[in-house]
mmCIF file of C-alpha atoms in Angstrom:
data_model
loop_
_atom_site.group_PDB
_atom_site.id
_atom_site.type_symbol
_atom_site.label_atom_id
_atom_site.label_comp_id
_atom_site.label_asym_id
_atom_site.label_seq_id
_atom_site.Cartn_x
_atom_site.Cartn_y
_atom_site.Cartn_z
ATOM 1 C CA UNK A 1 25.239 -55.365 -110.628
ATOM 2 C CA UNK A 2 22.873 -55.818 -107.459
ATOM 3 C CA UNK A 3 19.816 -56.752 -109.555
ATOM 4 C CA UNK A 4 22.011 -59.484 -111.410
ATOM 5 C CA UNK A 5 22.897 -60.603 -108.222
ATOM 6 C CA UNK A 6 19.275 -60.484 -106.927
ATOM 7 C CA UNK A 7 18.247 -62.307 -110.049
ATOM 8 C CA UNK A 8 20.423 -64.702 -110.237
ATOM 9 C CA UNK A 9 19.205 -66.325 -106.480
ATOM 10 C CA UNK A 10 16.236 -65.616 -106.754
ATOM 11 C CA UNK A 11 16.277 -67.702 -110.062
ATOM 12 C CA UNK A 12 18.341 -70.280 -107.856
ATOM 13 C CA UNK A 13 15.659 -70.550 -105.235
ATOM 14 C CA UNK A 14 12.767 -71.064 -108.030
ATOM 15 C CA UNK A 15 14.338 -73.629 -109.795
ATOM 16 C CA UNK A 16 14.910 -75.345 -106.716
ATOM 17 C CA UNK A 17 11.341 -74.868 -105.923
ATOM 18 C CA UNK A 18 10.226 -76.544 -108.805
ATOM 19 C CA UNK A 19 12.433 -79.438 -108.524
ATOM 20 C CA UNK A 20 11.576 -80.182 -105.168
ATOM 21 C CA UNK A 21 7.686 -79.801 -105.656
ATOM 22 C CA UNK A 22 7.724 -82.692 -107.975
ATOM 23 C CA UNK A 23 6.606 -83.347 -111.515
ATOM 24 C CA UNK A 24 2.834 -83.472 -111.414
ATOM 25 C CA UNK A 25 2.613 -80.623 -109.449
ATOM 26 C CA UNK A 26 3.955 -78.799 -112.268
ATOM 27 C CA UNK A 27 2.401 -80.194 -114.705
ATOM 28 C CA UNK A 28 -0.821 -79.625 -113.330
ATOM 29 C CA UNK A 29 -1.730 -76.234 -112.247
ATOM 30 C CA UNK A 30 -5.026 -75.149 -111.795
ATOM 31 C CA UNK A 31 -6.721 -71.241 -111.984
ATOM 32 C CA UNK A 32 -5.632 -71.042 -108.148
ATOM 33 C CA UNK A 33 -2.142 -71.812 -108.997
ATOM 34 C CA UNK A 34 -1.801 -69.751 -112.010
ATOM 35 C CA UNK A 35 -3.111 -66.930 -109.701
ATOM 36 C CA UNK A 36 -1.159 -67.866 -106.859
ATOM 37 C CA UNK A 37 2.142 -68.371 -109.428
ATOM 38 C CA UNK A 38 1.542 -64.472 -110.761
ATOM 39 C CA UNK A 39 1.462 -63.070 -107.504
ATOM 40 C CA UNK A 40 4.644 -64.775 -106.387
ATOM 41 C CA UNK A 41 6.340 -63.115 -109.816
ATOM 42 C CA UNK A 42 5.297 -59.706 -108.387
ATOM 43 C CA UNK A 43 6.524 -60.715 -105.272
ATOM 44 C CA UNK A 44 9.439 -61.880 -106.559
ATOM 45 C CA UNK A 45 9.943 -59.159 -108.892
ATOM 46 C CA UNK A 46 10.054 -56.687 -105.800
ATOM 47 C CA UNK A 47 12.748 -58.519 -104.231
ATOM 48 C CA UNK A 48 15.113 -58.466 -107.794
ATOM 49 C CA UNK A 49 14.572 -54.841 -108.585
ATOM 50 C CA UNK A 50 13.948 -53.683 -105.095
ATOM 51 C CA UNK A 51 13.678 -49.673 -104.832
ATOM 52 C CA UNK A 52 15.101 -49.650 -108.521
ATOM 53 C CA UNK A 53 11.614 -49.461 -111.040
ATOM 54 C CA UNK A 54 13.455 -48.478 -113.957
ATOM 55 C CA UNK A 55 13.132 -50.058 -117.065
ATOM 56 C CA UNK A 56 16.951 -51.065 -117.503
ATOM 57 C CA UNK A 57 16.781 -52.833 -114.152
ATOM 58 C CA UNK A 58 13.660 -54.942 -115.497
ATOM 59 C CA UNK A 59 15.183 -55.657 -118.239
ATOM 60 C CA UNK A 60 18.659 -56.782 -116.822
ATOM 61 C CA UNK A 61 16.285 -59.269 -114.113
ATOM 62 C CA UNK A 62 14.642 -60.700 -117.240
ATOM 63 C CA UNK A 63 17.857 -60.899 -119.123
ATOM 64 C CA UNK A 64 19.429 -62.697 -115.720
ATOM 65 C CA UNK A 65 16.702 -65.615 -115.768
ATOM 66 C CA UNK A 66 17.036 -66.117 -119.433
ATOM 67 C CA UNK A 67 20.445 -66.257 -119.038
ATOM 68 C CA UNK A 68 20.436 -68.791 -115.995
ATOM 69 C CA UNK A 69 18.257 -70.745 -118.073
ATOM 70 C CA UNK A 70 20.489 -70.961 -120.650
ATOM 71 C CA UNK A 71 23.113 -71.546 -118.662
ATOM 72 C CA UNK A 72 21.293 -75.001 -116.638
ATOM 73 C CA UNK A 73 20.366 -75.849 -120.356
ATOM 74 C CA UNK A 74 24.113 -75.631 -121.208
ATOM 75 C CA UNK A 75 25.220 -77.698 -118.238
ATOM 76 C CA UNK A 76 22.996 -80.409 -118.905
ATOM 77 C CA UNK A 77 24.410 -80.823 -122.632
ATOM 78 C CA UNK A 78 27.873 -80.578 -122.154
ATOM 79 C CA UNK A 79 27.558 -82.449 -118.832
ATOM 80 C CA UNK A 80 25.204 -85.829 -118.926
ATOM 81 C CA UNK A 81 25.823 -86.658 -115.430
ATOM 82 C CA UNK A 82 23.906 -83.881 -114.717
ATOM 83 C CA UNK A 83 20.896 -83.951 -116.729
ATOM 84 C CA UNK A 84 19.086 -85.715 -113.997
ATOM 85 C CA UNK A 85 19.770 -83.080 -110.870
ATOM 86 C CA UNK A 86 18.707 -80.214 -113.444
ATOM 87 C CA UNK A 87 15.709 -81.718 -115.545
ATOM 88 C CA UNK A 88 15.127 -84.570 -113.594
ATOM 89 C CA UNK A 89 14.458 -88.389 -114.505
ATOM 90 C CA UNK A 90 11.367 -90.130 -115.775
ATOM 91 C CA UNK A 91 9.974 -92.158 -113.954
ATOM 92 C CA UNK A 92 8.002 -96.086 -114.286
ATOM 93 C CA UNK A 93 4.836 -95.958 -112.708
ATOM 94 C CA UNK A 94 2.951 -99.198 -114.262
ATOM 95 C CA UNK A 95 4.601 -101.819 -115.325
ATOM 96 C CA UNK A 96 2.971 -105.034 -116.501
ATOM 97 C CA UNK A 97 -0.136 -103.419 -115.238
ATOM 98 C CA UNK A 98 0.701 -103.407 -112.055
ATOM 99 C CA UNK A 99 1.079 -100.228 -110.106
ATOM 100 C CA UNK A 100 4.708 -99.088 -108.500
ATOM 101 C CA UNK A 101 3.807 -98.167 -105.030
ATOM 102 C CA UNK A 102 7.364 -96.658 -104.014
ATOM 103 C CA UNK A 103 7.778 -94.691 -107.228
ATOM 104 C CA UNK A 104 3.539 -93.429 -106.908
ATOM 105 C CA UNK A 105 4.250 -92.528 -103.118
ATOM 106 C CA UNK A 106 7.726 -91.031 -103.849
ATOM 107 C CA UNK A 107 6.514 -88.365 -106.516
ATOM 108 C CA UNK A 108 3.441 -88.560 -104.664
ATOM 109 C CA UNK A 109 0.844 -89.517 -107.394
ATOM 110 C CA UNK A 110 -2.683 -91.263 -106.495
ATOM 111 C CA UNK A 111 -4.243 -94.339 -108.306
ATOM 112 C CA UNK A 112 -7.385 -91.688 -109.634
ATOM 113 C CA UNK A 113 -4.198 -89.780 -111.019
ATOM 114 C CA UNK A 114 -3.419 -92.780 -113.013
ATOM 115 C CA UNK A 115 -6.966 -93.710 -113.820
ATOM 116 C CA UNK A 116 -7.151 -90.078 -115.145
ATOM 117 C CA UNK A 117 -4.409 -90.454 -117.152
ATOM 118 C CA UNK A 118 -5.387 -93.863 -118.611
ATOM 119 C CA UNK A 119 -9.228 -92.316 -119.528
ATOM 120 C CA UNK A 120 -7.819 -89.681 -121.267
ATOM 121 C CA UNK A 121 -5.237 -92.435 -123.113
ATOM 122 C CA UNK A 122 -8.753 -94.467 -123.997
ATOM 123 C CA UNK A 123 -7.172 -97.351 -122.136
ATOM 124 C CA UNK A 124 -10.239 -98.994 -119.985
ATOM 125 C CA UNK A 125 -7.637 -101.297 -117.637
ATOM 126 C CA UNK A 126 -4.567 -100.864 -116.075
ATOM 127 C CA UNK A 127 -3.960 -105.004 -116.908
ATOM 128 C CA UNK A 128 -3.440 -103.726 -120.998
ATOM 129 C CA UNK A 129 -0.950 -101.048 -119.892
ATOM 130 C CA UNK A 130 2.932 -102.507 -120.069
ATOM 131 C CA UNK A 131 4.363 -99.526 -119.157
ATOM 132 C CA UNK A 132 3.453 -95.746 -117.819
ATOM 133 C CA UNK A 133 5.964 -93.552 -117.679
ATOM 134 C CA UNK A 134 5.592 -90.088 -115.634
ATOM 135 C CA UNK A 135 7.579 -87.628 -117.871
ATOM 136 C CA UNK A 136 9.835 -85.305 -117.002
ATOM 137 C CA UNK A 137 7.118 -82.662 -117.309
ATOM 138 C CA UNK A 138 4.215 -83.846 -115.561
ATOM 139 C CA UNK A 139 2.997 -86.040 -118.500
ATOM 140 C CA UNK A 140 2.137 -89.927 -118.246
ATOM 141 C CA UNK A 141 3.422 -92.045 -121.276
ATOM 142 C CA UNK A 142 1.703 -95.394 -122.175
ATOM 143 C CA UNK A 143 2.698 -98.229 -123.758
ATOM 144 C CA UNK A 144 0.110 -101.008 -124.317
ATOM 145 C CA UNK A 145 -0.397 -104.219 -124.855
ATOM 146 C CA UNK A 146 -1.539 -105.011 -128.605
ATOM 147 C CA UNK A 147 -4.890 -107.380 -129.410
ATOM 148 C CA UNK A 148 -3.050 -110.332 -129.745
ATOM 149 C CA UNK A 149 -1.786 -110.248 -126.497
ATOM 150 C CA UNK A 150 -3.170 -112.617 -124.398
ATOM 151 C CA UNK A 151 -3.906 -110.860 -120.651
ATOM 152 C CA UNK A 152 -5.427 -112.649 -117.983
ATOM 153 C CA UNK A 153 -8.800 -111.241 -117.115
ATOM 154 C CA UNK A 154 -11.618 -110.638 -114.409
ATOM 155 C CA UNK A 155 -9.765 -108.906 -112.372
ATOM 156 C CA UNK A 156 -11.236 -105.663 -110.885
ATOM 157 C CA UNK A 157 -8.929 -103.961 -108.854
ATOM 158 C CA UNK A 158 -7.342 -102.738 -111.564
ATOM 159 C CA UNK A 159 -10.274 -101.547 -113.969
ATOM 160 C CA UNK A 160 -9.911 -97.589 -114.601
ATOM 161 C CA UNK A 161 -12.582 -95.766 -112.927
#
């Protein structure tokens, strides 16, 4: 019963790490943080199992976090209200090609991370995106401006670079 207990807050305290590190962060982890992840699972792992290296007590930590898992998954279906405190929201970052300052600087995302984004969309200006959404996961959605459209033009400070 001590490992589920273990599990089960140490499960608590990564989820809430997640959450609070923000959605790009997530979604965007390079070698350093893969390594850096792994080594915090051993770590971790020594703190659910503690002196107990059996195989039963690995397998009742593993079983805890899918169950927790399961459990937040659970919550957020039969309960809406919470969806957004467990999975979070998405969030408008462009809108009518214009950049949202507050909603950039609150999940603290840079113009290049935009830019970025929008080169590997093929869009060439931030003017012919109507909306950019940051995703839940990390991920930018775009929604563009068709052809016929008519944009006004020549400005620069806004050209993806």
């Amino acid at each position: 019963m001590d490992v589920v207990i273990r599990s089960a807050v140490v499960f608590l305290l990564l989820w809430m790490v997640i959450r609070v590190s923000g959605k790009r962060e997530v979604g965007q982890l390079s070698a350093f943080d893969m390594i850096l992840l792994v080594t915090v699972g051993d770590l971790v792992s020594q703190g659910v199992v503690q002196e107990d290296y059996s195989l039963t007590a690995a397998v009742v930590a593993v079983a805890t976090f899918a169950l927790a898992g399961v459990v937040l998954a659970r919550l957020g279906f039969w309960l809406p209200g919470l969806r957004p405190t467990l999975a979070g929201v998405p969030r408008v970052v462009v809108r009518d090609g214009e950049p949202v300052l507050d909603v950039l600087e609150g999940e603290r995302i840079t113009m290049d991370d935009v830019f970025e984004a929008c080169r590997k969309q093929g869009i060439r200006s931030l003017h012919d995106v109507e909306l950019c959404v940051l995703e839940v996961d990390g991920t930018f959605s775009f929604f563009t401006t068709g052809p016929d459209d008519d944009r006004e033009g020549g400005r620069d400070d806004h050209e993806v670079k």
